[in-house]
Amino acid sequence: MLKTEHWSVDIDLTEEDDRTFAKARLRTRDATDLQGAGVAKRNPDDINVPEIGAELAAARALFELAHQLLRAATTDVEQLTGEPAHLHS
């Protein structure tokens, strides 16, 4: 039987001076709420291109979120099997 699920990630971006902050949030079907954060800081000598800061901050937030999701999966496997799990990205 084919089953399809849809998970969405929301990313909030905030710019403050030469920094861009990102928060990525995933809410899973079992109401697990995972969040990742990322920051990008522009070198004062660089041209101000807000899109680049947003891309870097969002990528870093998603990277942290991915690690948290992997840790959650590891914990779930360990709880089901009673054995240590070593899941890798």
Short mmCIF file of C-alpha atoms in Angstrom, two decimals:
data_model
loop_
_atom_site.label_atom_id
_atom_site.label_comp_id
_atom_site.label_asym_id
_atom_site.label_seq_id
_atom_site.Cartn_x
_atom_site.Cartn_y
_atom_site.Cartn_z
CA MET A 1 0.00 0.00 0.00
CA LEU A 2 1.39 3.36 -1.04
CA LYS A 3 1.37 6.03 1.65
CA THR A 4 2.34 9.64 1.06
CA GLU A 5 3.14 12.19 3.73
CA HIS A 6 3.92 15.86 3.44
CA TRP A 7 6.29 17.60 5.83
CA SER A 8 6.96 21.31 5.58
CA VAL A 9 9.86 23.34 6.85
CA ASP A 10 9.34 27.00 7.69
CA ILE A 11 12.34 29.30 7.57
CA ASP A 12 12.24 32.73 9.19
CA LEU A 13 14.96 35.20 8.21
CA THR A 14 15.92 38.34 10.08
CA GLU A 15 18.51 40.90 9.01
CA GLU A 16 20.27 43.06 11.55
CA ASP A 17 23.15 45.28 10.45
CA ASP A 18 25.72 42.99 8.82
CA ARG A 19 24.16 39.74 10.08
CA THR A 20 21.37 37.52 8.84
CA PHE A 21 19.69 35.09 11.23
CA ALA A 22 17.65 32.08 10.14
CA LYS A 23 15.38 29.72 12.06
CA ALA A 24 14.23 26.54 10.35
CA ARG A 25 11.33 24.65 11.93
CA LEU A 26 9.93 21.20 11.14
CA ARG A 27 6.82 19.79 12.77
CA THR A 28 6.40 16.07 12.13
CA ARG A 29 3.22 13.98 12.08
CA ASP A 30 3.71 12.97 15.73
CA ALA A 31 3.92 16.65 16.69
CA THR A 32 7.68 16.57 17.18
CA ASP A 33 8.93 20.10 16.79
CA LEU A 34 12.53 20.37 15.58
CA GLN A 35 14.35 23.64 15.05
CA GLY A 36 17.67 24.69 13.62
CA ALA A 37 19.35 28.08 13.68
CA GLY A 38 21.92 29.66 11.40
CA VAL A 39 23.76 32.96 11.14
CA ALA A 40 25.61 34.66 8.32
CA LYS A 41 27.87 37.65 8.94
CA ARG A 42 28.93 39.91 6.10
CA ASN A 43 32.50 41.05 5.96
CA PRO A 44 32.41 44.89 6.12
CA ASP A 45 34.61 45.01 3.00
CA ASP A 46 32.12 42.95 0.95
CA ILE A 47 29.27 44.32 -1.13
CA ASN A 48 25.93 44.12 0.67
CA VAL A 49 23.91 41.40 -1.14
CA PRO A 50 21.13 40.38 1.28
CA GLU A 51 20.23 37.28 -0.77
CA ILE A 52 23.65 35.75 -0.10
CA GLY A 53 23.32 36.28 3.64
CA ALA A 54 19.85 34.73 3.56
CA GLU A 55 21.11 31.72 1.60
CA LEU A 56 24.02 31.11 3.98
CA ALA A 57 21.97 31.56 7.15
CA ALA A 58 19.16 29.34 5.83
CA ALA A 59 21.61 26.63 4.73
CA ARG A 60 23.20 26.62 8.18
CA ALA A 61 19.81 26.43 9.88
CA LEU A 62 18.76 23.54 7.63
CA PHE A 63 22.05 21.77 8.30
CA GLU A 64 21.43 21.98 12.06
CA LEU A 65 17.82 20.86 11.55
CA ALA A 66 19.01 17.84 9.53
CA HIS A 67 21.35 16.83 12.36
CA GLN A 68 18.52 17.07 14.88
CA LEU A 69 16.28 14.94 12.66
CA LEU A 70 19.03 12.33 12.36
CA ARG A 71 19.44 12.31 16.16
CA ALA A 72 15.67 11.87 16.57
CA ALA A 73 15.70 8.92 14.16
CA THR A 74 18.64 7.38 16.04
CA THR A 75 16.77 7.69 19.33
CA ASP A 76 13.65 6.12 17.81
CA VAL A 77 15.63 3.16 16.44
CA GLU A 78 17.33 2.64 19.81
CA GLN A 79 14.00 2.70 21.63
CA LEU A 80 12.51 0.15 19.23
CA THR A 81 15.46 -2.23 19.20
CA GLY A 82 16.97 -1.73 22.63
CA GLU A 83 20.35 -1.58 20.90
CA PRO A 84 22.71 1.32 20.19
CA ALA A 85 22.15 2.77 16.72
CA HIS A 86 24.73 4.53 14.63
CA LEU A 87 22.93 6.34 11.83
CA HIS A 88 24.98 8.58 9.57
CA SER A 89 24.14 11.29 7.10
#
